[in-house]
Amino acid sequence: MILQDVAYQLGLRIDGDPVSGCISGWEQHHQGWTIEELCEQILGVVPGPEDKQSQTKWTVKLTWFHNTVCGELEQDATEERLMRYTRGYIMQLIGGIFFPGASDSRVHIRWLPLLEDLDACGRLSWGSAVLAWLYRQMCRTTKHGQRNLGGCVSLMLSWAYHRIPLVRPDGFDGRRFPLMERWVQYRPDNTTGEHILRQYRRTLNGIGMLNVEWTLYVDPQLFGLVPLAIAEADATAAVVCPLMYFTIVEWHQVYRVVRQFGGLQHIPTRPLNIDDMHRLYGRFGRGEWFPHLLGGWHEMWDARADHRLPIYHHIDMRPSLPYMTWYL
């Protein structure tokens, strides 16, 4: 999977600032506010002891956001109520779809400060964070005895169905984009942004991209339909760069899958050893501000435009003899 898949299939931004912050020691980094005070300010309510994992671990039940923060939205809801409802809904998306752990019933409260300013929130690179988290979860699943897989599994399955025909379920040809099937039915009288999104995804479902070899997103029928932010994301997708998600650093080794961009695949260099980066998982101690602690990786992400993958096109796109010799 590459950043391009995340952009097209989830519609998430893959450019912008990394998703980062702190996991503990909130008072040091959020104007002296405690977690409880931030919850009260941003959500209007604080999770009770029965709604979180423990007094010290702030992983909150998704059902709490669904029942308490969101609940039934009043017809005459104030703007403040709408904002809090939106934040609660986004927290459910984060914990249940984009960044779930092996158990997808809770979400960590560390995300909450990122949702205080929704305009700034929309400028973050959520797509690269989703991919970093999925990469890490897939690596953890290879350990003996691991039974559950976290991360955005629906993205992984959709990618696998398109790229690996052997694993496709029966009837897949009639359901080309599993991630978008939920948007097929929509109300024609709905003039909100949700209607536009549903109509766009419904259109994508009927395009028939499976006839395209590898480069699924170059179908001419997509031109003019795909939002500009996604269409322009291709330049960002083809960069060799670190992917970050709070404490996690993963490496986007996209030079190993050049054919997904319609380029001639060369013999890739030896993959980067990321064992040291995998030791960055979890909490380092108390009160770290990860943009500073992992400042070197953030600088590399900021300079990602200088590390774009050179993609060479050729009339004959068949693998060369040296490449097949290396591959076999």
Coordinates of C-alpha atoms in Angstrom, one line a residue:
M1 CA 0.0 0.0 0.0
I2 CA 1.2 3.5 -0.8
L3 CA 0.0 7.0 0.0
Q4 CA -1.8 7.2 -3.3
D5 CA -4.1 4.4 -2.2
V6 CA -4.9 6.2 1.0
A7 CA -5.7 9.4 -0.8
Y8 CA -8.0 7.9 -3.4
Q9 CA -9.7 5.3 -1.3
L10 CA -10.1 7.1 2.0
G11 CA -10.1 10.7 0.7
L12 CA -7.6 11.7 3.4
R13 CA -5.0 14.4 3.0
I14 CA -1.4 13.0 2.5
D15 CA 0.3 16.4 2.5
G16 CA 0.6 18.8 5.3
D17 CA 2.0 18.6 8.8
P18 CA 2.5 15.3 10.6
V19 CA -0.1 14.1 13.1
S20 CA 1.8 14.5 16.4
G21 CA 1.7 15.9 19.9
C22 CA 1.9 14.4 23.3
I23 CA 0.5 11.4 25.1
S24 CA 1.0 12.5 28.7
G25 CA 2.1 15.5 30.7
W26 CA -0.7 17.6 29.1
E27 CA -0.3 20.5 31.5
Q28 CA 3.1 21.2 30.1
H29 CA 2.0 21.6 26.5
H30 CA -1.6 22.8 26.6
Q31 CA -1.6 26.0 28.6
G32 CA -1.6 24.2 31.9
W33 CA -4.9 22.5 31.3
T34 CA -5.4 19.0 32.6
I35 CA -7.0 16.3 30.5
E36 CA -10.3 16.8 32.4
E37 CA -10.3 20.5 31.7
L38 CA -9.6 19.9 28.0
C39 CA -12.4 17.4 27.7
E40 CA -14.8 19.9 29.4
Q41 CA -13.6 22.7 27.1
I42 CA -13.7 20.8 23.8
L43 CA -16.5 18.2 24.4
G44 CA -18.5 19.8 27.1
V45 CA -18.4 16.6 29.2
V46 CA -15.7 14.5 30.9
P47 CA -15.6 10.7 30.7
G48 CA -16.4 9.0 34.0
P49 CA -14.2 6.2 35.6
E50 CA -16.4 3.6 34.0
D51 CA -15.9 5.0 30.6
K52 CA -12.1 4.9 30.4
Q53 CA -9.5 2.2 30.8
S54 CA -8.2 3.4 34.2
Q55 CA -7.4 6.5 36.1
T56 CA -4.0 6.8 34.4
K57 CA -4.7 5.4 30.9
W58 CA -7.0 7.6 29.0
T59 CA -8.4 5.2 26.4
V60 CA -12.1 6.0 26.3
K61 CA -14.9 3.7 25.1
L62 CA -16.2 4.6 21.6
T63 CA -19.7 4.0 22.9
W64 CA -19.2 6.9 25.3
F65 CA -18.6 9.3 22.4
H66 CA -21.6 7.8 20.5
N67 CA -24.0 8.0 23.4
T68 CA -22.8 11.0 25.4
V69 CA -21.0 13.4 23.2
C70 CA -23.0 12.8 20.0
G71 CA -26.3 11.4 21.1
E72 CA -29.4 12.8 19.4
L73 CA -28.7 16.1 17.7
E74 CA -31.4 18.7 18.3
Q75 CA -33.0 20.5 15.3
D76 CA -32.1 23.9 16.8
A77 CA -28.6 22.9 18.0
T78 CA -26.3 25.8 18.6
E79 CA -23.0 26.1 16.8
E80 CA -21.1 25.1 19.9
R81 CA -23.2 22.0 20.2
L82 CA -22.6 21.2 16.5
M83 CA -18.8 21.6 16.9
R84 CA -18.8 19.2 19.9
Y85 CA -20.9 16.7 18.0
T86 CA -18.5 16.9 15.1
R87 CA -15.5 16.3 17.4
G88 CA -17.2 13.3 19.0
Y89 CA -18.0 11.9 15.6
I90 CA -14.4 12.3 14.4
M91 CA -13.1 10.6 17.6
Q92 CA -15.3 7.6 16.7
L93 CA -13.9 7.6 13.1
I94 CA -10.3 7.7 14.5
G95 CA -10.8 4.9 17.0
G96 CA -13.1 2.7 15.0
I97 CA -11.9 3.0 11.4
F98 CA -8.6 4.9 10.8
F99 CA -6.5 4.1 13.9
P100 CA -8.0 1.2 15.7
G101 CA -5.9 -1.1 17.8
A102 CA -6.3 -4.8 18.0
S103 CA -9.4 -4.2 20.1
D104 CA -11.4 -1.5 18.2
S105 CA -13.7 -0.5 21.1
R106 CA -11.7 2.4 22.5
V107 CA -9.8 5.5 21.4
H108 CA -7.1 7.4 23.2
I109 CA -7.9 10.9 24.3
R110 CA -4.6 12.2 22.9
W111 CA -6.4 13.0 19.7
L112 CA -8.6 15.6 21.3
P113 CA -6.3 18.6 21.2
L114 CA -5.9 18.1 17.4
L115 CA -9.7 18.6 17.0
E116 CA -9.9 21.9 19.0
D117 CA -9.3 24.0 15.8
L118 CA -11.0 22.0 13.0
D119 CA -9.5 24.3 10.3
A120 CA -6.0 23.5 11.5
C121 CA -7.1 19.8 11.9
G122 CA -8.0 19.7 8.3
R123 CA -4.5 20.7 7.2
L124 CA -2.8 17.8 8.9
S125 CA -1.5 14.8 7.0
W126 CA -4.0 12.3 8.3
G127 CA -3.5 9.9 5.3
S128 CA 0.2 9.4 6.1
A129 CA -0.5 8.8 9.7
V130 CA -3.1 6.2 8.8
L131 CA -0.6 4.4 6.6
A132 CA 2.1 4.6 9.3
W133 CA -0.2 3.1 11.9
L134 CA -1.3 0.3 9.5
Y135 CA 2.3 -0.5 8.6
R136 CA 3.2 -0.8 12.3
Q137 CA 0.2 -2.9 13.1
M138 CA 1.0 -5.3 10.2
C139 CA 4.5 -5.7 11.5
R140 CA 3.3 -6.4 15.0
T141 CA 0.9 -9.1 13.7
T142 CA 3.8 -11.1 12.3
K143 CA 4.8 -12.0 15.9
H144 CA 4.1 -15.5 17.1
G145 CA 1.0 -15.6 19.2
Q146 CA -0.5 -12.4 17.8
R147 CA -4.2 -13.0 17.0
N148 CA -5.7 -9.6 16.1
L149 CA -4.8 -7.0 13.6
G150 CA -5.2 -3.3 14.2
G151 CA -5.0 -0.4 11.8
C152 CA -7.4 0.5 8.9
V153 CA -8.0 -3.1 7.9
S154 CA -10.7 -2.1 5.3
L155 CA -8.0 -0.2 3.4
M156 CA -5.7 -3.2 3.5
L157 CA -8.4 -5.5 2.2
S158 CA -9.5 -3.2 -0.5
W159 CA -5.9 -2.9 -1.7
A160 CA -5.5 -6.6 -1.6
Y161 CA -8.7 -7.2 -3.6
H162 CA -7.4 -4.9 -6.3
R163 CA -3.8 -6.0 -6.4
I164 CA -4.0 -9.7 -5.6
P165 CA -6.8 -11.4 -7.7
L166 CA -6.3 -14.7 -5.8
V167 CA -7.7 -13.3 -2.6
R168 CA -10.7 -11.6 -4.1
P169 CA -14.1 -12.7 -2.7
D170 CA -16.8 -14.0 -5.0
G171 CA -18.8 -11.2 -6.6
F172 CA -16.0 -8.7 -6.3
D173 CA -16.4 -7.6 -9.9
G174 CA -19.8 -6.2 -8.9
R175 CA -18.4 -4.4 -5.8
R176 CA -15.3 -2.7 -7.0
F177 CA -14.7 -0.4 -4.1
P178 CA -15.7 -2.0 -0.8
L179 CA -14.8 1.1 1.1
M180 CA -17.3 3.1 -1.0
E181 CA -20.2 0.7 -1.0
R182 CA -21.7 2.3 2.1
W183 CA -22.1 5.6 0.1
V184 CA -24.0 4.1 -2.8
Q185 CA -27.5 4.9 -1.5
Y186 CA -28.1 8.6 -1.1
R187 CA -31.0 11.0 -0.9
P188 CA -31.3 13.0 -4.1
D189 CA -32.9 15.9 -2.1
N190 CA -29.9 16.2 0.2
T191 CA -28.0 19.2 -0.9
T192 CA -25.4 19.1 1.9
G193 CA -21.7 18.2 1.5
E194 CA -22.6 14.6 2.4
H195 CA -24.7 14.3 -0.7
I196 CA -21.8 15.5 -2.8
L197 CA -19.5 12.9 -1.2
R198 CA -22.0 10.1 -1.7
Q199 CA -22.6 11.0 -5.3
Y200 CA -18.8 11.1 -6.0
R201 CA -18.2 7.7 -4.4
R202 CA -21.2 6.3 -6.2
T203 CA -19.7 7.4 -9.5
L204 CA -16.4 5.8 -8.6
N205 CA -18.2 2.5 -8.0
G206 CA -19.4 2.4 -11.6
I207 CA -16.3 3.3 -13.4
G208 CA -14.8 -0.1 -13.8
M209 CA -11.1 0.5 -12.9
L210 CA -10.2 -3.2 -12.8
N211 CA -9.3 -3.2 -16.5
V212 CA -6.3 -0.9 -15.7
E213 CA -3.1 -2.8 -15.0
W214 CA -1.7 -1.8 -11.7
T215 CA -2.3 2.0 -12.1
L216 CA -5.9 1.9 -11.0
Y217 CA -6.3 5.6 -10.7
V218 CA -5.4 6.8 -14.2
D219 CA -8.7 6.0 -15.8
P220 CA -9.7 9.0 -18.0
Q221 CA -13.2 8.8 -16.6
L222 CA -11.8 10.0 -13.3
F223 CA -10.7 13.3 -14.7
G224 CA -12.9 16.0 -13.5
L225 CA -14.5 13.7 -10.9
V226 CA -11.7 13.3 -8.4
P227 CA -11.3 16.3 -6.1
L228 CA -8.3 18.4 -6.9
A229 CA -6.7 17.8 -3.6
I230 CA -6.6 14.1 -4.3
A231 CA -5.6 14.4 -7.9
E232 CA -2.7 16.6 -6.9
A233 CA -1.6 14.2 -4.2
D234 CA 0.2 12.0 -6.7
A235 CA 3.4 14.0 -6.4
T236 CA 3.4 13.6 -2.6
A237 CA 2.5 9.9 -2.9
A238 CA 5.7 9.2 -4.9
V239 CA 8.2 10.4 -2.2
V240 CA 10.6 8.3 -0.1
C241 CA 10.0 9.7 3.3
P242 CA 9.3 8.9 7.0
L243 CA 5.6 8.5 8.0
M244 CA 4.7 9.6 11.5
Y245 CA 1.9 9.1 14.0
F246 CA 2.7 10.5 17.5
T247 CA 5.5 8.2 18.7
I248 CA 5.6 6.0 15.6
V249 CA 8.1 6.4 12.7
E250 CA 7.6 4.2 9.6
W251 CA 9.4 4.4 6.3
H252 CA 7.6 4.9 2.9
Q253 CA 9.8 2.7 0.7
V254 CA 7.8 3.5 -2.4
Y255 CA 10.8 2.9 -4.8
R256 CA 10.0 -0.8 -4.4
V257 CA 6.6 -0.5 -6.1
V258 CA 7.3 1.9 -9.1
R259 CA 4.9 -0.1 -11.3
Q260 CA 1.9 1.2 -9.3
F261 CA 2.8 4.6 -10.7
G262 CA 3.1 3.3 -14.3
G263 CA 6.9 3.3 -14.2
L264 CA 9.4 0.7 -15.1
Q265 CA 10.5 -1.2 -12.0
H266 CA 14.2 -1.1 -11.4
I267 CA 16.1 -3.4 -9.1
P268 CA 15.4 -1.9 -5.7
T269 CA 18.1 -1.1 -3.2
R270 CA 18.4 -3.0 0.0
P271 CA 15.4 -2.1 2.3
L272 CA 16.1 0.2 5.1
N273 CA 16.5 -1.5 8.5
I274 CA 13.7 0.0 10.6
D275 CA 14.3 -2.1 13.8
D276 CA 15.5 1.0 15.6
M277 CA 12.5 3.0 14.5
H278 CA 10.2 0.2 15.8
R279 CA 11.6 0.7 19.2
L280 CA 10.0 4.1 19.2
Y281 CA 6.6 2.5 19.8
G282 CA 4.7 3.6 22.8
R283 CA 5.5 6.0 25.6
F284 CA 9.0 7.1 26.3
G285 CA 8.3 8.5 29.7
R286 CA 6.3 11.4 31.0
G287 CA 5.5 14.6 29.2
E288 CA 7.3 14.3 25.8
W289 CA 6.4 16.6 23.0
F290 CA 7.0 14.4 20.1
P291 CA 7.5 17.1 17.4
H292 CA 10.6 18.0 19.4
L293 CA 11.7 14.5 20.6
L294 CA 11.4 13.2 17.0
G295 CA 12.5 16.5 15.5
G296 CA 14.9 15.0 13.0
W297 CA 12.2 12.8 11.5
H298 CA 9.9 15.8 11.3
E299 CA 12.5 17.7 9.4
M300 CA 12.9 14.8 6.9
W301 CA 9.1 14.9 6.4
D302 CA 9.2 18.6 5.8
A303 CA 11.8 18.1 3.1
R304 CA 9.9 15.2 1.4
A305 CA 9.6 17.2 -1.8
D306 CA 13.4 16.8 -2.2
H307 CA 13.1 13.0 -2.2
R308 CA 10.6 12.4 -4.9
L309 CA 10.9 9.0 -6.7
P310 CA 12.2 9.3 -10.2
I311 CA 9.7 7.3 -12.4
Y312 CA 11.0 6.2 -15.8
H313 CA 8.5 5.3 -18.5
H314 CA 9.4 3.0 -21.4
I315 CA 7.6 1.6 -24.5
D316 CA 8.3 -1.9 -23.3
M317 CA 7.1 -2.1 -19.7
R318 CA 8.0 -5.7 -19.3
P319 CA 10.6 -6.5 -16.5
S320 CA 14.1 -6.6 -17.9
L321 CA 16.2 -9.8 -17.8
P322 CA 18.5 -8.4 -15.0
Y323 CA 15.4 -7.6 -12.9
M324 CA 13.9 -11.1 -13.4
T325 CA 17.2 -12.7 -12.6
W326 CA 17.4 -10.7 -9.4
Y327 CA 13.7 -11.4 -8.6
L328 CA 13.9 -15.1 -9.1

